[in-house]
XYZ file of C-alpha atoms in Angstrom:
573
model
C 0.000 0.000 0.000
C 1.457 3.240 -0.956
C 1.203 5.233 1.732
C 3.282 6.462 4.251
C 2.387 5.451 8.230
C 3.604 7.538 11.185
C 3.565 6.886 14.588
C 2.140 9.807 16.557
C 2.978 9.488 20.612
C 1.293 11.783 22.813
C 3.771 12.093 25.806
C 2.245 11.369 29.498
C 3.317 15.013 30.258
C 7.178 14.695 29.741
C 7.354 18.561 31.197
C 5.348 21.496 32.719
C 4.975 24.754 30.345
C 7.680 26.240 31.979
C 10.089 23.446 31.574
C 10.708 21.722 34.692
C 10.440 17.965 35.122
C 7.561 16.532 36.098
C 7.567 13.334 38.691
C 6.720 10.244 36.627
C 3.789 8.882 38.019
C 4.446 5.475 35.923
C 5.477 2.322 37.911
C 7.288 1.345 35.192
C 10.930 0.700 35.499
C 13.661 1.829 32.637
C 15.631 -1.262 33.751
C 12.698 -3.493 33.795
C 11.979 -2.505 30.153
C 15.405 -2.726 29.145
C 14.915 -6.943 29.629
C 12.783 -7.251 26.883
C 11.178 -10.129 26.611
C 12.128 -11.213 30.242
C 9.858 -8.797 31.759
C 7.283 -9.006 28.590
C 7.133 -12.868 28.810
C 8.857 -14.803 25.607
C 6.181 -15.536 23.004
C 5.247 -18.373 20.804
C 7.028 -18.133 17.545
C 7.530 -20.515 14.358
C 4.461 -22.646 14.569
C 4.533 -25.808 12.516
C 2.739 -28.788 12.334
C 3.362 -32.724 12.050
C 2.342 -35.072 9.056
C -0.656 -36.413 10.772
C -2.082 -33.077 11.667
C -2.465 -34.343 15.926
C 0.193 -31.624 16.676
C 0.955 -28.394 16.882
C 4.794 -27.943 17.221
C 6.162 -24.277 18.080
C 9.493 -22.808 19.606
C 8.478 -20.986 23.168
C 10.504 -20.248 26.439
C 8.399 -20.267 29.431
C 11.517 -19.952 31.831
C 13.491 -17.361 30.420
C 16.563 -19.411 29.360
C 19.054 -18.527 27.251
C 16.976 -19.515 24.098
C 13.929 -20.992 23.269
C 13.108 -24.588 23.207
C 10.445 -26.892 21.031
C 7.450 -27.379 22.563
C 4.481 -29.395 20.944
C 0.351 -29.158 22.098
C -1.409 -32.353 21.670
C -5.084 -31.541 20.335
C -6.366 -34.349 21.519
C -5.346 -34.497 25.196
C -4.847 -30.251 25.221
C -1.618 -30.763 26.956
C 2.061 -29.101 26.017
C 5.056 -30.842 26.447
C 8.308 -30.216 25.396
C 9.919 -31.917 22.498
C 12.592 -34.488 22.946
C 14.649 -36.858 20.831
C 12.533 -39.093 21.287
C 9.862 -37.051 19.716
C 11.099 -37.286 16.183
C 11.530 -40.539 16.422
C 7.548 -40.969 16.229
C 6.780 -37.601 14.617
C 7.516 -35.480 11.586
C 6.847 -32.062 10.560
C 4.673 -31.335 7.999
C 6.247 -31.813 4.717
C 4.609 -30.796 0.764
C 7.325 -33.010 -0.824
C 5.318 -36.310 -0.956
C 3.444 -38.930 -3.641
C 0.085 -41.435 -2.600
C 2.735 -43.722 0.029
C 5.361 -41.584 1.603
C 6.738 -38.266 2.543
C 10.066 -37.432 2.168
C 11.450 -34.677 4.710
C 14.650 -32.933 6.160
C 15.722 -32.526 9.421
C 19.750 -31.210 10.649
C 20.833 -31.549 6.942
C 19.373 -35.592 6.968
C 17.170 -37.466 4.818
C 14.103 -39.120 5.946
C 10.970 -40.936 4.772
C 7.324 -41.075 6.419
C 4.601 -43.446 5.611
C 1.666 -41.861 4.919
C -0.516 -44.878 6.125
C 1.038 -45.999 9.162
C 3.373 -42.854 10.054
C 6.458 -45.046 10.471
C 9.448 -42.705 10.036
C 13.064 -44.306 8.520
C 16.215 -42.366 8.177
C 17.254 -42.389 4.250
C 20.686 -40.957 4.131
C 22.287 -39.857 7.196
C 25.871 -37.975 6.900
C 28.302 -34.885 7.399
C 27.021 -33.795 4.503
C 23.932 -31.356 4.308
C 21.012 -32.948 2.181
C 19.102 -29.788 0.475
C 16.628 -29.014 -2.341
C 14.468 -32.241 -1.689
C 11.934 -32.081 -4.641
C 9.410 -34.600 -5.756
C 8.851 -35.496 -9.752
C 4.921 -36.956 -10.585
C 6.027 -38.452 -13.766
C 8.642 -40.310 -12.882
C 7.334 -41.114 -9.172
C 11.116 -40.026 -8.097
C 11.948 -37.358 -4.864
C 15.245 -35.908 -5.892
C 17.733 -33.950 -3.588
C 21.033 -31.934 -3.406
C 24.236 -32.504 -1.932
C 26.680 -29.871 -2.730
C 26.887 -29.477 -6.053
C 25.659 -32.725 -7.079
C 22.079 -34.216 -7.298
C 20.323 -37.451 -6.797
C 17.431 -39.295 -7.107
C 15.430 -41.480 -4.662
C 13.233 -44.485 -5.688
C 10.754 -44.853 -3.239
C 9.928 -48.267 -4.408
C 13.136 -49.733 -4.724
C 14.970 -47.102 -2.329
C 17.497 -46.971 -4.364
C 19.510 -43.452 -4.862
C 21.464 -42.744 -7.987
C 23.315 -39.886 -8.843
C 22.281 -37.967 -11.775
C 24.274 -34.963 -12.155
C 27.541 -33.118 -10.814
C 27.836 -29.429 -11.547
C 31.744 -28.930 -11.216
C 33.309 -26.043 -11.075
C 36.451 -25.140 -13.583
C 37.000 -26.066 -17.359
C 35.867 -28.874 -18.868
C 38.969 -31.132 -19.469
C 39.661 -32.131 -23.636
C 40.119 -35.330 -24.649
C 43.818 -35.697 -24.888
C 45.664 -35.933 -27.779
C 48.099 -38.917 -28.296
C 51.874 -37.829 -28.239
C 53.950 -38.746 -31.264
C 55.281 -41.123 -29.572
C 52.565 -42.780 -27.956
C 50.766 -42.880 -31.312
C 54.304 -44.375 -32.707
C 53.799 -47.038 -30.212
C 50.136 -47.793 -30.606
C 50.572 -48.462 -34.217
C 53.526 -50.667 -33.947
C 52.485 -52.934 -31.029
C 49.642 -55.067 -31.179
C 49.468 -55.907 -27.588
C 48.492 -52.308 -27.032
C 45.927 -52.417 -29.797
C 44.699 -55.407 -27.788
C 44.209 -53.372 -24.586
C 42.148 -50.991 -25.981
C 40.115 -53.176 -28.019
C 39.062 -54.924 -24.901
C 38.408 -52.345 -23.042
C 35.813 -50.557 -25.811
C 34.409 -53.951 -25.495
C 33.832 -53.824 -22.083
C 32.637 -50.718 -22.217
C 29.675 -51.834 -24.490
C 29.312 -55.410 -23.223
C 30.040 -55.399 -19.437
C 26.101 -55.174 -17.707
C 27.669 -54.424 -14.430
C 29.237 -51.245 -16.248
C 27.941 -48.416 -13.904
C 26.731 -45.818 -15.963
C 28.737 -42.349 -16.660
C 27.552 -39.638 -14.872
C 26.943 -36.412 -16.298
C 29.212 -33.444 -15.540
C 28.314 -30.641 -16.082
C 31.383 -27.834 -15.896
C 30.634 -24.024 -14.955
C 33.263 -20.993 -14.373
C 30.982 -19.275 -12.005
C 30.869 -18.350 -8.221
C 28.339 -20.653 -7.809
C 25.215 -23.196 -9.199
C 22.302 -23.356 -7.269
C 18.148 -23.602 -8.335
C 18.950 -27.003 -9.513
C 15.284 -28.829 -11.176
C 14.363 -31.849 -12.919
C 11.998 -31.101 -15.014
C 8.682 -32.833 -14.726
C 8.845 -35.159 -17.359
C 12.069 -35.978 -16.700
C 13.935 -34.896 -19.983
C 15.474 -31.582 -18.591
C 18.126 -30.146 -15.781
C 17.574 -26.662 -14.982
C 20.052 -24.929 -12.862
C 20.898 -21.171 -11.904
C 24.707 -20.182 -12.206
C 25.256 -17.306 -10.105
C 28.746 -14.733 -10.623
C 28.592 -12.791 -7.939
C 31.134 -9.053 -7.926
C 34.338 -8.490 -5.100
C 32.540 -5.997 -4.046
C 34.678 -3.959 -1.554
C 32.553 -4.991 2.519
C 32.060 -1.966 5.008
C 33.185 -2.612 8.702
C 30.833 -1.751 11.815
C 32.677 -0.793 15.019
C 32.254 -3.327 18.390
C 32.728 -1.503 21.256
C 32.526 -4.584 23.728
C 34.788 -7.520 23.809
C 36.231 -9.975 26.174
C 40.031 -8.054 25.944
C 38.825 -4.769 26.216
C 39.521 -3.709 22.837
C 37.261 -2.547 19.633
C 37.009 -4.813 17.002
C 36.310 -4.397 13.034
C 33.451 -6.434 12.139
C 33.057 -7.278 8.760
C 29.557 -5.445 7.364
C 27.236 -6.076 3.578
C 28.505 -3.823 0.772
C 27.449 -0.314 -0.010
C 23.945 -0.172 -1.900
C 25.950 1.409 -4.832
C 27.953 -1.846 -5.480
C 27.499 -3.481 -8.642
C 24.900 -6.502 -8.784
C 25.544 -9.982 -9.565
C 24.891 -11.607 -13.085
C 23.094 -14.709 -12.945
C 22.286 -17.249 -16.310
C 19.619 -19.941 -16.159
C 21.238 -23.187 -17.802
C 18.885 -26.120 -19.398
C 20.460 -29.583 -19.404
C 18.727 -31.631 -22.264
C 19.441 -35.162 -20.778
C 18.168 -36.795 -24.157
C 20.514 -34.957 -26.469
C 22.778 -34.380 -23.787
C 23.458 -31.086 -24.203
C 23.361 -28.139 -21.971
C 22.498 -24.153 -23.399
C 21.396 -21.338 -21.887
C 17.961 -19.180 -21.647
C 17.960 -16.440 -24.060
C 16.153 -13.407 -22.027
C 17.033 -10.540 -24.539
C 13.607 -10.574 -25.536
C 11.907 -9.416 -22.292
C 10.088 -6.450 -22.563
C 11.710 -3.324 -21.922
C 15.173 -5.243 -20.697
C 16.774 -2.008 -21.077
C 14.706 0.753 -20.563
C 16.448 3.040 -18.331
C 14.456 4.632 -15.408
C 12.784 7.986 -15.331
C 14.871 9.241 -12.412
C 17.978 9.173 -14.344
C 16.531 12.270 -16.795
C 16.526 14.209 -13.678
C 20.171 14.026 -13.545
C 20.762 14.781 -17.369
C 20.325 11.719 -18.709
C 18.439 11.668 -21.801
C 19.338 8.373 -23.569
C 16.154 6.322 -23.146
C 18.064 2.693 -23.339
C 21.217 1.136 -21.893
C 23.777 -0.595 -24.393
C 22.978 -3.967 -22.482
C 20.226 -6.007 -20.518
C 20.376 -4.857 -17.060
C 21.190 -7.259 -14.195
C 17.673 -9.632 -13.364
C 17.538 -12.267 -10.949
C 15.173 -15.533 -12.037
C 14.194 -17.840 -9.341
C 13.095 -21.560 -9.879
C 10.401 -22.765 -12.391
C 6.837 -23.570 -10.966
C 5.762 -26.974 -13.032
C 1.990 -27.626 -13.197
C 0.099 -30.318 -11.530
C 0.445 -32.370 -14.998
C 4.299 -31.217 -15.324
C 3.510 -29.998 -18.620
C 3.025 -26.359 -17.799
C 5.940 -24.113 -15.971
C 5.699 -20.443 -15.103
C 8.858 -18.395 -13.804
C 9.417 -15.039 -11.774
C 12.215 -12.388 -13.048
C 13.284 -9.485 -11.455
C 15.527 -6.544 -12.439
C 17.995 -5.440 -9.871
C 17.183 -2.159 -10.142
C 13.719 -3.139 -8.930
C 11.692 -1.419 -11.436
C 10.442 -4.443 -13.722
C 9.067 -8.187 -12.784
C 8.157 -11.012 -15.471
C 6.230 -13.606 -14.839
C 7.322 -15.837 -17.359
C 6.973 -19.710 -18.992
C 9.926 -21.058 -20.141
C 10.235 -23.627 -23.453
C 12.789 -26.130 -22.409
C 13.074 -27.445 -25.694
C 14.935 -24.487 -27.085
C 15.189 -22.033 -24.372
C 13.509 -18.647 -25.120
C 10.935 -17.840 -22.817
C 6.877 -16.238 -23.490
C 5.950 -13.614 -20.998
C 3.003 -13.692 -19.462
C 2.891 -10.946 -16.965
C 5.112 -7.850 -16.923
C 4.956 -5.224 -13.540
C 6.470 -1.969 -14.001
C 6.967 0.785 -11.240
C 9.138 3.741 -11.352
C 9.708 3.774 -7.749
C 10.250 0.256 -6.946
C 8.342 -3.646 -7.778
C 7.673 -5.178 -4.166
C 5.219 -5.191 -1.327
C 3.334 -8.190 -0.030
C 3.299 -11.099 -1.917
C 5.923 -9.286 -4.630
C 8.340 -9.567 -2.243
C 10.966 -6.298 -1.827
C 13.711 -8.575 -1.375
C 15.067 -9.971 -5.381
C 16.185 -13.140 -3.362
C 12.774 -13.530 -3.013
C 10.324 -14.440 -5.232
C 6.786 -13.361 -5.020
C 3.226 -15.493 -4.641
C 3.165 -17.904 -7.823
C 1.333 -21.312 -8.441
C -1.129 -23.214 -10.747
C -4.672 -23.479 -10.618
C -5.804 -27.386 -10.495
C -6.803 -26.702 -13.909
C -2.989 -26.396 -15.284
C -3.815 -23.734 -17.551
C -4.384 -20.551 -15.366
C -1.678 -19.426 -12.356
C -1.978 -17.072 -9.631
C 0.000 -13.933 -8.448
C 0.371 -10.959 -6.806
C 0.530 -7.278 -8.439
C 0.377 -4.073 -7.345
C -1.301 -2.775 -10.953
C -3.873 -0.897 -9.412
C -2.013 0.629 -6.677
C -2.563 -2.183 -3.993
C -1.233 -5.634 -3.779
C -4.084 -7.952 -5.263
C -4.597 -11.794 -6.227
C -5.090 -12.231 -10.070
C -5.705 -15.589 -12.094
C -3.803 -15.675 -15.833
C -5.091 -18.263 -18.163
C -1.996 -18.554 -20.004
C -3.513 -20.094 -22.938
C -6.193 -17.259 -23.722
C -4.211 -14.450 -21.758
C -7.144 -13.600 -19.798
C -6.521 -12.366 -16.952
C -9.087 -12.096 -14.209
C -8.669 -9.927 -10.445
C -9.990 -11.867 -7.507
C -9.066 -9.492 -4.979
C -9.863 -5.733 -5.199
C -10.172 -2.191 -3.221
C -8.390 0.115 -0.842
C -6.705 -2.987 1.156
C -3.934 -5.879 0.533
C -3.310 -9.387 0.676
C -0.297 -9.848 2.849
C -0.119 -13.616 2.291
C -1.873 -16.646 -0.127
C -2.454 -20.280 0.375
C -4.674 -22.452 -2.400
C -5.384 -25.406 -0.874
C -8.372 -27.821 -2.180
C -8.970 -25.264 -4.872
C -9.608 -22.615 -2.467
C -7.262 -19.681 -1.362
C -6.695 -19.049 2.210
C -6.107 -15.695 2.524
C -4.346 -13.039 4.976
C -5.357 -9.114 4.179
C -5.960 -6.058 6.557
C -9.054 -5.932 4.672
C -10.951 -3.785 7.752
C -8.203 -1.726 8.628
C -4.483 -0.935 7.265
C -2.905 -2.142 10.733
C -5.182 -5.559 10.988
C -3.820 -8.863 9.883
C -7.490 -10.717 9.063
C -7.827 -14.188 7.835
C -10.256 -15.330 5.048
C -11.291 -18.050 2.830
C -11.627 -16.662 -1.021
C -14.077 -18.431 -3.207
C -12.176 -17.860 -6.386
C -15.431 -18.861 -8.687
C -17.488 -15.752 -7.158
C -14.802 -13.739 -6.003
C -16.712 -14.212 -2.331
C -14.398 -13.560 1.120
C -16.082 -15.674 3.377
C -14.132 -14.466 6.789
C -12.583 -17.310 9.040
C -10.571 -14.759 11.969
C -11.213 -10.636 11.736
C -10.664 -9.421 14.976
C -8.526 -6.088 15.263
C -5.272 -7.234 15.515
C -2.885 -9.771 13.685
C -3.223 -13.344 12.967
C -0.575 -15.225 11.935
C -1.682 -18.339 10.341
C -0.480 -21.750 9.420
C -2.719 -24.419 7.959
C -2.630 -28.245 9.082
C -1.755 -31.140 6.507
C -5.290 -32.274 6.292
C -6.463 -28.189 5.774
C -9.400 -28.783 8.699
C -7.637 -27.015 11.185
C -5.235 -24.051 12.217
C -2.969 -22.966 14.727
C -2.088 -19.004 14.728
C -0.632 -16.984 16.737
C -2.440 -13.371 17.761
C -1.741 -10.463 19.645
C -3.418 -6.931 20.067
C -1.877 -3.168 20.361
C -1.479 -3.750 24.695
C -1.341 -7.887 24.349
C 1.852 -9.643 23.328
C 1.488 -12.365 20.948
C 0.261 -16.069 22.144
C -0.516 -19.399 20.534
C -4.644 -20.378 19.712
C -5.979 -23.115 17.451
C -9.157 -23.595 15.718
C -10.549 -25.482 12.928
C -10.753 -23.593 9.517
C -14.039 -22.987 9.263
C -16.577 -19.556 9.659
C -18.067 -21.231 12.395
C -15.199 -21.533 14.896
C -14.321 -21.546 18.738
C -10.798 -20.209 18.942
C -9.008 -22.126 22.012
C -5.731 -20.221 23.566
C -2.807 -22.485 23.897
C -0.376 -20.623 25.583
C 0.128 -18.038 28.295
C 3.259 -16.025 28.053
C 3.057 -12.910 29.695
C 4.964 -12.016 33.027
C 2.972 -11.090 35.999
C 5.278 -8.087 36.463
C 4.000 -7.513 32.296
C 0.537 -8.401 33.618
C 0.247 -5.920 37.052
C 0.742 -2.660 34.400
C -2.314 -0.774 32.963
C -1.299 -1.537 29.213
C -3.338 1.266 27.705
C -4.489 0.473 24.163
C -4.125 3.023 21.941
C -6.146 4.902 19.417
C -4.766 4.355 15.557
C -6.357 7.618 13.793
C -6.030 9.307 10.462
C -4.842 12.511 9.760
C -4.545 14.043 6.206
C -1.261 14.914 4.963
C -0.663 18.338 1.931
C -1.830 15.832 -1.001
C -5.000 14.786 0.846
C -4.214 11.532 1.356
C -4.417 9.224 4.928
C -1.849 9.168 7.258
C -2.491 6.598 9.874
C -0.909 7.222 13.541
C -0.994 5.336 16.997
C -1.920 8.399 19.704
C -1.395 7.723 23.492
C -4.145 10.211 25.151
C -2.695 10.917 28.738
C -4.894 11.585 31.784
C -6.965 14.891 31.550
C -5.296 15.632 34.966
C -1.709 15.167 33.210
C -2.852 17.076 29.841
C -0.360 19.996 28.590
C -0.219 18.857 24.903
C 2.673 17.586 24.904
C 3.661 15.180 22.482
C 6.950 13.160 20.693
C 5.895 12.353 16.695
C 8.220 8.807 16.153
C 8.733 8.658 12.310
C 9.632 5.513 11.275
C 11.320 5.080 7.207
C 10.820 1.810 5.847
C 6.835 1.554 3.683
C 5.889 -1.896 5.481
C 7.539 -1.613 8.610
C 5.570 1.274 10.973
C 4.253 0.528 14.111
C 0.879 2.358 13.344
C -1.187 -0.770 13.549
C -3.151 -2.825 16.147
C -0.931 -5.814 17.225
C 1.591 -6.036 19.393
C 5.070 -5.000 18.628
């Protein structure tokens, strides 16, 4: 949402009119507040759930140690417990990378398999080496993973896993050529003629012969985004060149000798961006090429700001610097959709990508002279934004911020019709389809509410689920009947519920969190007002109203520069 939010405190009478201080009335204590979350009470935080959908699993710390620990509430006998060893051993967390049998998950860089029907969990592959990038493929019925730069695949029937692929980097070595000599003694000597023939043989004629792996040889910093393609034919992978660029240095003033110390910081903004290529491995022909993405629209379209420095020339000399982030297949693997950004976050493409001979068809293009992101675009080019396929595998779903707010839109990419499901003076902050439905989170009601709704795409009806003033952060069991969020109001710290998924539900709080010494203050709650700025347009501001005894219009105006990140809103923060 484009509009700026300020935080507006009105003081509890800081000073008299004539300047001296007045005695603060507040039982507050600076040091108290200074502990944080020791005095608030540590709240719930990374909720999760596991495979059978019995569990809700969380990280909490109801003691104040160090850090927090895993804790796990049992919906069926309403009790927490912590989590122990012994508790994986019996339980996974939820996992999306799973056929009809099994589910295939991660856990401290291991492998491991669940059974759907009986929930027996077995350990895969378990070694020093971090296991990453688990995928599953529906055509060939095959999970694939990453270790380093090589990739494998995992026959759940069998349980078998082969190696398919090793991205290595330097030169690819040539075949060498014979020395004069060693061709002078080839020809003359039949025993070495003999040695080779035999070997070619074996080569062709040995069954036991394991086959050749493909290597695949890269200059680059680094490969990463590796895919199998659905149907199995293709090897997609990212390689990623990234510039020296020069590191800042922040001062430490505290360490254990006494002494400051440099520590070592991100780059200036002005640094130059990486350059990244999307590679296509055609495992039939076996030959590897790259995507050609010259043709995107407006690839080098300067922006506007630059005329206001002089710069008339409406196009660079080259592409500028994009990101692309991995392809989206759909459900029949025949379909794939891909998100591009620029680095000078002014252009996105949503785009679908012809493996065959690498050029690419857009089907979306975003444009913004001030900059592409906000919910569900994502700010961040590391990121990519909300993308999927409908169950019909023609249409996907996105995010854009086309008419000024961030919306959900549906893109038949056969027809090119494109179709908004979400509209008005609000945003959808986050979007789950599930059982071809979408799961929504907006601030439909108000600009500082996180709400929760079901959206029945067909009729473009929001049927709401959780719309309370405050935020609800939401996270959706296996099965989709139930949910587990956590809340929290402008004067109540966040805590733990659950409820099932329907309109119709009885919200049941898991956890309490707060300290009594957070519980035996007054927490006033705030007004969030509007005020209109010189353009006419809403600013939204938290006001603290002090006692009419203690009024003298005083007041401290808190503005705070990032466009998603003010605390003018009613949750807790």
């Amino acid at each position: 949402m484009k509009k700026i939010l300020i935080l507006l405190i009105t003081a509890i009478g800081l000073f008299h009119a004539n300047g001296q201080e007045v005695i603060n009335k507040s039982k507050l204590k600076i040091e108290d507040i200074m502990k944080g979350n020791s005095f608030i009470g540590h709240q719930p935080e990374n909720i999760r759930w596991t495979m059978d959908s019995k569990k809700i699993v969380f990280d909490w710390n109801p003691y104040d140690n160090p850090m927090s620990s895993s804790y796990f509430y049992d919906l069926k006998s309403k009790e927490i417990d912590s989590v122990t060893a012994d508790f994986f051993k019996i339980n996974a967390i939820q996992s999306d990378v799973k056929n009809n049998i099994c589910a295939l998950f991660l856990r401290n860089g291991n492998l491991y398999r669940y059974e759907l029907k009986t929930g027996e969990i077995m350990p895969i592959l378990e070694n020093s080496d971090y296991v990453r990038n688990l995928q599953y493929n529906k055509a060939t019925n095959h999970f694939h993973f990453q270790i380093e730069s090589k990739f494998f695949s995992y026959n759940p029937t069998s349980k078998n896993i082969k190696e398919i692929v090793n991205f290595k980097k330097g030169a690819e070595p040539n075949e060498e050529t014979p020395s004069y000599m060693e061709a002078e003694e080839n020809s003359l000597f039949e025993y070495h003629q003999r040695n080779k023939r035999k070997k070619d043989w074996v080569k062709t004629h040995d069954l036991f012969e394991s086959e050749e792996i493909k290597t695949i040889y890269y200059n680059n910093s680094s490969v990463s985004n590796i895919q199998l393609s659905e149907d199995g034919n293709y090897i997609t992978f990212r390689l990623n060149d990234y510039p020296n660029n020069r590191e800042t240095h922040v001062e430490s003033h505290i360490q254990l000798d006494g002494h400051t110390k440099a520590i070592p910081a991100r780059s200036k903004v002005s640094g130059d961006d990486p350059n990244h290529q999307l590679g296509i491995y055609d495992r039939n022909r076996d030959s590897v090429y790259f995507l050609d993405l010259s043709t995107l629209p407006d690839i080098r379209e300067k922006p506007n700001y630059l005329k206001d420095y002089g710069d008339t020339i409406a196009l660079y000399d080259e592409d500028r610097k994009i990101i692309m982030h991995q392809l989206i297949y759909s459900k029949d693997g025949i379909q794939n959709a891909m998100d591009i950004r620029s680095y000078d976050n002014k252009d996105r493409w949503i785009v679908t990508v012809d493996l065959s001979n690498g050029t690419v068809q857009v089907l979306d293009h975003q444009h913004d002279e001030a900059w592409i992101g906000g919910p569900g675009i994502s700010s961040w080019n590391m990121a990519s934004g909300t993308l999927g396929w409908m169950n019909d595998n023609k249409s996907i779903y996105y995010q854009s911020e086309e008419t000024g707010y961030s919306h959900l839109f549906l893109l038949n990419i056969n027809s090119g019709n494109k179709k908004q499901l979400t509209q008005g003076d609000w945003e959808v902050h986050e979007v789950t389809y599930l059982n071809d439905k979408f799961y929504l989170s907006t601030n439909k009601n108000h600009p500082g509410n996180r709400e929760f709704y079901m959206l029945d795409w067909q009729s473009n009806k929001l049927n709401p689920i959780l719309t309370k003033d405050g935020s609800h952060e939401i996270s959706i069991s296996p099965n989709g009947m139930e949910i587990a969020y956590r809340y929290s109001y402008k004067n109540q710290p966040w805590e733990l519920f659950h409820s099932n998924i329907g309109a119709k539900n009885t919200p049941e709080q898991i956890t309490k969190s707060t300290t009594k010494s957070f519980e035996s203050y007054n927490w006033k709650s705030p007004d969030v007002i509007t005020f209109k700025d010189e353009n006419q347009e809403d600013i939204y501001a938290r006001i603290y109203k002090p006692e009419k005894a203690s009024k003298n219009n005083a007041a401290v105006i808190f503005v705070h520069g990032a466009g998603y990140l003010q605390n003018a809103h009613n949750y807790w923060s």
